[in-house]
Amino acid sequence: PVFLMDYPEGGSYSLHLAHPKGNVAVQGSAGFLRGALKNYRAEVLFLGIGRLGNQFKAYQRAYYDETAGFLKPRLIIPVHWEDHTETLDKPLQPLKGSMDRFDEAMEFLQKRVAQEPGVTLQLMRAFEEIVLFE
């Protein structure tokens, strides 16, 4: 066992999955590269929000604009927010303490999504099925 910060990260990727019924994007981390998603669209966005609550409001706005703002999803599912040290036999819980401010990240997303007609924010539970396309 080593300290969390001893694990090298090596880089993060945005995934865009094209399917005949619709497109899905996965933004696993709460980071972005300006303009990287501007030519893509996705009906469903799995949006990484881990540590987003610790960021400045300007960063949160830019992150949303650079991900959901370009992709124009109808459904946003926050991911990478749960405490990875907990077992999966009980409901998922956000990270505790100063590692993340989950409530602030969700409050930002709820307010932002409320300004976007036709967009739904849905928090996924462990082992829950979500219908991506009708």
PDB file of C-alpha atoms in Angstrom:
ATOM      1  CA  PRO A   1       0.000   0.000   0.000  1.00  0.00           C
ATOM      2  CA  VAL A   2       1.146   3.506  -0.855  1.00  0.00           C
ATOM      3  CA  PHE A   3      -0.211   6.999  -0.377  1.00  0.00           C
ATOM      4  CA  LEU A   4      -2.887   8.012  -2.894  1.00  0.00           C
ATOM      5  CA  MET A   5      -0.699  10.677  -4.520  1.00  0.00           C
ATOM      6  CA  ASP A   6       2.030   8.081  -5.191  1.00  0.00           C
ATOM      7  CA  TYR A   7      -0.033   6.546  -8.001  1.00  0.00           C
ATOM      8  CA  PRO A   8       0.945   8.118 -11.342  1.00  0.00           C
ATOM      9  CA  GLU A   9      -2.019   9.417 -13.339  1.00  0.00           C
ATOM     10  CA  GLY A  10      -0.483   9.639 -16.796  1.00  0.00           C
ATOM     11  CA  GLY A  11      -3.334  11.462 -18.561  1.00  0.00           C
ATOM     12  CA  SER A  12      -7.087  11.578 -18.848  1.00  0.00           C
ATOM     13  CA  TYR A  13      -9.311  11.084 -21.856  1.00  0.00           C
ATOM     14  CA  SER A  14     -12.770  12.059 -23.019  1.00  0.00           C
ATOM     15  CA  LEU A  15     -14.560   9.139 -24.640  1.00  0.00           C
ATOM     16  CA  HIS A  16     -17.152   9.591 -27.382  1.00  0.00           C
ATOM     17  CA  LEU A  17     -19.158   6.480 -28.260  1.00  0.00           C
ATOM     18  CA  ALA A  18     -21.163   6.570 -31.498  1.00  0.00           C
ATOM     19  CA  HIS A  19     -24.122   4.198 -31.709  1.00  0.00           C
ATOM     20  CA  PRO A  20     -26.975   3.993 -34.229  1.00  0.00           C
ATOM     21  CA  LYS A  21     -29.468   4.898 -31.462  1.00  0.00           C
ATOM     22  CA  GLY A  22     -27.433   7.858 -30.202  1.00  0.00           C
ATOM     23  CA  ASN A  23     -24.076   9.039 -28.940  1.00  0.00           C
ATOM     24  CA  VAL A  24     -22.644   8.833 -25.437  1.00  0.00           C
ATOM     25  CA  ALA A  25     -19.729  10.783 -23.976  1.00  0.00           C
ATOM     26  CA  VAL A  26     -17.752   9.936 -20.864  1.00  0.00           C
ATOM     27  CA  GLN A  27     -15.805  12.740 -19.213  1.00  0.00           C
ATOM     28  CA  GLY A  28     -14.229  10.745 -16.406  1.00  0.00           C
ATOM     29  CA  SER A  29     -12.367  13.536 -14.668  1.00  0.00           C
ATOM     30  CA  ALA A  30     -13.306  17.118 -13.888  1.00  0.00           C
ATOM     31  CA  GLY A  31     -10.597  18.417 -16.186  1.00  0.00           C
ATOM     32  CA  PHE A  32     -10.803  19.646 -19.745  1.00  0.00           C
ATOM     33  CA  LEU A  33      -8.823  20.813 -22.730  1.00  0.00           C
ATOM     34  CA  ARG A  34     -10.322  23.969 -24.235  1.00  0.00           C
ATOM     35  CA  GLY A  35     -12.187  23.282 -27.459  1.00  0.00           C
ATOM     36  CA  ALA A  36     -11.487  19.541 -27.494  1.00  0.00           C
ATOM     37  CA  LEU A  37     -15.195  18.607 -27.650  1.00  0.00           C
ATOM     38  CA  LYS A  38     -16.478  21.437 -29.844  1.00  0.00           C
ATOM     39  CA  ASN A  39     -17.134  19.199 -32.869  1.00  0.00           C
ATOM     40  CA  TYR A  40     -18.927  16.448 -30.951  1.00  0.00           C
ATOM     41  CA  ARG A  41     -22.504  15.915 -29.808  1.00  0.00           C
ATOM     42  CA  ALA A  42     -23.825  13.327 -27.346  1.00  0.00           C
ATOM     43  CA  GLU A  43     -27.335  12.638 -26.138  1.00  0.00           C
ATOM     44  CA  VAL A  44     -25.971  11.238 -22.862  1.00  0.00           C
ATOM     45  CA  LEU A  45     -23.007  12.590 -20.902  1.00  0.00           C
ATOM     46  CA  PHE A  46     -21.392  10.772 -17.998  1.00  0.00           C
ATOM     47  CA  LEU A  47     -19.794  13.823 -16.385  1.00  0.00           C
ATOM     48  CA  GLY A  48     -16.942  13.406 -13.919  1.00  0.00           C
ATOM     49  CA  ILE A  49     -17.441  15.703 -10.939  1.00  0.00           C
ATOM     50  CA  GLY A  50     -14.804  14.399  -8.527  1.00  0.00           C
ATOM     51  CA  ARG A  51     -13.231  17.433  -6.794  1.00  0.00           C
ATOM     52  CA  LEU A  52     -15.339  19.831  -8.895  1.00  0.00           C
ATOM     53  CA  GLY A  53     -16.812  21.180  -5.655  1.00  0.00           C
ATOM     54  CA  ASN A  54     -13.316  22.294  -4.619  1.00  0.00           C
ATOM     55  CA  GLN A  55     -12.844  24.426  -7.728  1.00  0.00           C
ATOM     56  CA  PHE A  56     -13.531  28.146  -8.173  1.00  0.00           C
ATOM     57  CA  LYS A  57     -16.908  29.078  -9.699  1.00  0.00           C
ATOM     58  CA  ALA A  58     -15.168  30.319 -12.866  1.00  0.00           C
ATOM     59  CA  TYR A  59     -13.563  26.899 -13.307  1.00  0.00           C
ATOM     60  CA  GLN A  60     -16.899  25.140 -12.736  1.00  0.00           C
ATOM     61  CA  ARG A  61     -18.554  27.313 -15.396  1.00  0.00           C
ATOM     62  CA  ALA A  62     -15.708  26.736 -17.875  1.00  0.00           C
ATOM     63  CA  TYR A  63     -15.788  22.992 -17.215  1.00  0.00           C
ATOM     64  CA  TYR A  64     -19.516  22.825 -17.917  1.00  0.00           C
ATOM     65  CA  ASP A  65     -19.194  24.992 -21.040  1.00  0.00           C
ATOM     66  CA  GLU A  66     -16.335  22.868 -22.395  1.00  0.00           C
ATOM     67  CA  THR A  67     -18.164  19.581 -21.793  1.00  0.00           C
ATOM     68  CA  ALA A  68     -21.959  19.761 -21.663  1.00  0.00           C
ATOM     69  CA  GLY A  69     -21.941  23.142 -23.391  1.00  0.00           C
ATOM     70  CA  PHE A  70     -20.424  21.658 -26.533  1.00  0.00           C
ATOM     71  CA  LEU A  71     -21.926  18.162 -26.362  1.00  0.00           C
ATOM     72  CA  LYS A  72     -25.535  19.362 -25.836  1.00  0.00           C
ATOM     73  CA  PRO A  73     -26.723  16.234 -23.964  1.00  0.00           C
ATOM     74  CA  ARG A  74     -30.330  15.604 -22.999  1.00  0.00           C
ATOM     75  CA  LEU A  75     -29.167  13.551 -20.000  1.00  0.00           C
ATOM     76  CA  ILE A  76     -26.227  14.275 -17.692  1.00  0.00           C
ATOM     77  CA  ILE A  77     -25.162  11.587 -15.228  1.00  0.00           C
ATOM     78  CA  PRO A  78     -22.556  12.721 -12.669  1.00  0.00           C
ATOM     79  CA  VAL A  79     -19.818  10.134 -12.107  1.00  0.00           C
ATOM     80  CA  HIS A  80     -16.590   9.761 -10.170  1.00  0.00           C
ATOM     81  CA  TRP A  81     -18.043  11.421  -7.067  1.00  0.00           C
ATOM     82  CA  GLU A  82     -18.313   8.435  -4.744  1.00  0.00           C
ATOM     83  CA  ASP A  83     -16.011   7.369  -1.937  1.00  0.00           C
ATOM     84  CA  HIS A  84     -13.976   4.538  -3.476  1.00  0.00           C
ATOM     85  CA  THR A  85     -12.989   3.194  -0.062  1.00  0.00           C
ATOM     86  CA  GLU A  86     -16.538   2.058   0.746  1.00  0.00           C
ATOM     87  CA  THR A  87     -17.915  -1.361  -0.153  1.00  0.00           C
ATOM     88  CA  LEU A  88     -20.686  -1.681  -2.733  1.00  0.00           C
ATOM     89  CA  ASP A  89     -23.084  -3.550  -0.427  1.00  0.00           C
ATOM     90  CA  LYS A  90     -24.525  -0.223   0.793  1.00  0.00           C
ATOM     91  CA  PRO A  91     -25.589   2.974  -1.001  1.00  0.00           C
ATOM     92  CA  LEU A  92     -22.850   5.053  -2.615  1.00  0.00           C
ATOM     93  CA  GLN A  93     -21.570   7.919  -0.502  1.00  0.00           C
ATOM     94  CA  PRO A  94     -19.621  11.021  -1.553  1.00  0.00           C
ATOM     95  CA  LEU A  95     -16.007  11.471  -0.505  1.00  0.00           C
ATOM     96  CA  LYS A  96     -15.737  12.697   3.064  1.00  0.00           C
ATOM     97  CA  GLY A  97     -13.848  15.652   4.451  1.00  0.00           C
ATOM     98  CA  SER A  98     -11.775  18.075   2.447  1.00  0.00           C
ATOM     99  CA  MET A  99     -11.155  15.672  -0.471  1.00  0.00           C
ATOM    100  CA  ASP A 100     -14.252  16.992  -2.222  1.00  0.00           C
ATOM    101  CA  ARG A 101     -17.306  19.172  -1.682  1.00  0.00           C
ATOM    102  CA  PHE A 102     -19.895  17.021  -3.414  1.00  0.00           C
ATOM    103  CA  ASP A 103     -22.822  19.176  -2.292  1.00  0.00           C
ATOM    104  CA  GLU A 104     -21.293  22.274  -3.896  1.00  0.00           C
ATOM    105  CA  ALA A 105     -20.627  20.439  -7.161  1.00  0.00           C
ATOM    106  CA  MET A 106     -24.199  19.120  -7.280  1.00  0.00           C
ATOM    107  CA  GLU A 107     -25.659  22.515  -6.401  1.00  0.00           C
ATOM    108  CA  PHE A 108     -23.701  24.073  -9.280  1.00  0.00           C
ATOM    109  CA  LEU A 109     -24.870  21.357 -11.705  1.00  0.00           C
ATOM    110  CA  GLN A 110     -28.496  21.565 -10.611  1.00  0.00           C
ATOM    111  CA  LYS A 111     -28.578  25.334 -11.096  1.00  0.00           C
ATOM    112  CA  ARG A 112     -26.822  25.129 -14.449  1.00  0.00           C
ATOM    113  CA  VAL A 113     -28.987  22.303 -15.799  1.00  0.00           C
ATOM    114  CA  ALA A 114     -32.121  24.189 -14.685  1.00  0.00           C
ATOM    115  CA  GLN A 115     -31.115  26.874 -17.224  1.00  0.00           C
ATOM    116  CA  GLU A 116     -30.899  24.314 -20.061  1.00  0.00           C
ATOM    117  CA  PRO A 117     -34.288  23.397 -21.570  1.00  0.00           C
ATOM    118  CA  GLY A 118     -34.698  19.672 -22.163  1.00  0.00           C
ATOM    119  CA  VAL A 119     -31.670  18.605 -20.109  1.00  0.00           C
ATOM    120  CA  THR A 120     -32.055  16.195 -17.187  1.00  0.00           C
ATOM    121  CA  LEU A 121     -29.567  15.576 -14.387  1.00  0.00           C
ATOM    122  CA  GLN A 122     -29.749  12.042 -12.974  1.00  0.00           C
ATOM    123  CA  LEU A 123     -27.601  10.645 -10.175  1.00  0.00           C
ATOM    124  CA  MET A 124     -26.828   6.985 -10.738  1.00  0.00           C
ATOM    125  CA  ARG A 125     -26.897   4.483  -7.895  1.00  0.00           C
ATOM    126  CA  ALA A 126     -24.692   1.379  -7.642  1.00  0.00           C
ATOM    127  CA  PHE A 127     -25.880  -1.415  -9.942  1.00  0.00           C
ATOM    128  CA  GLU A 128     -28.776   0.684 -11.251  1.00  0.00           C
ATOM    129  CA  GLU A 129     -29.718   0.261 -14.887  1.00  0.00           C
ATOM    130  CA  ILE A 130     -30.195   3.449 -16.867  1.00  0.00           C
ATOM    131  CA  VAL A 131     -31.906   3.445 -20.241  1.00  0.00           C
ATOM    132  CA  LEU A 132     -29.696   5.593 -22.445  1.00  0.00           C
ATOM    133  CA  PHE A 133     -31.900   5.563 -25.552  1.00  0.00           C
ATOM    134  CA  GLU A 134     -35.565   4.833 -26.109  1.00  0.00           C
TER     135      GLU A 134
END
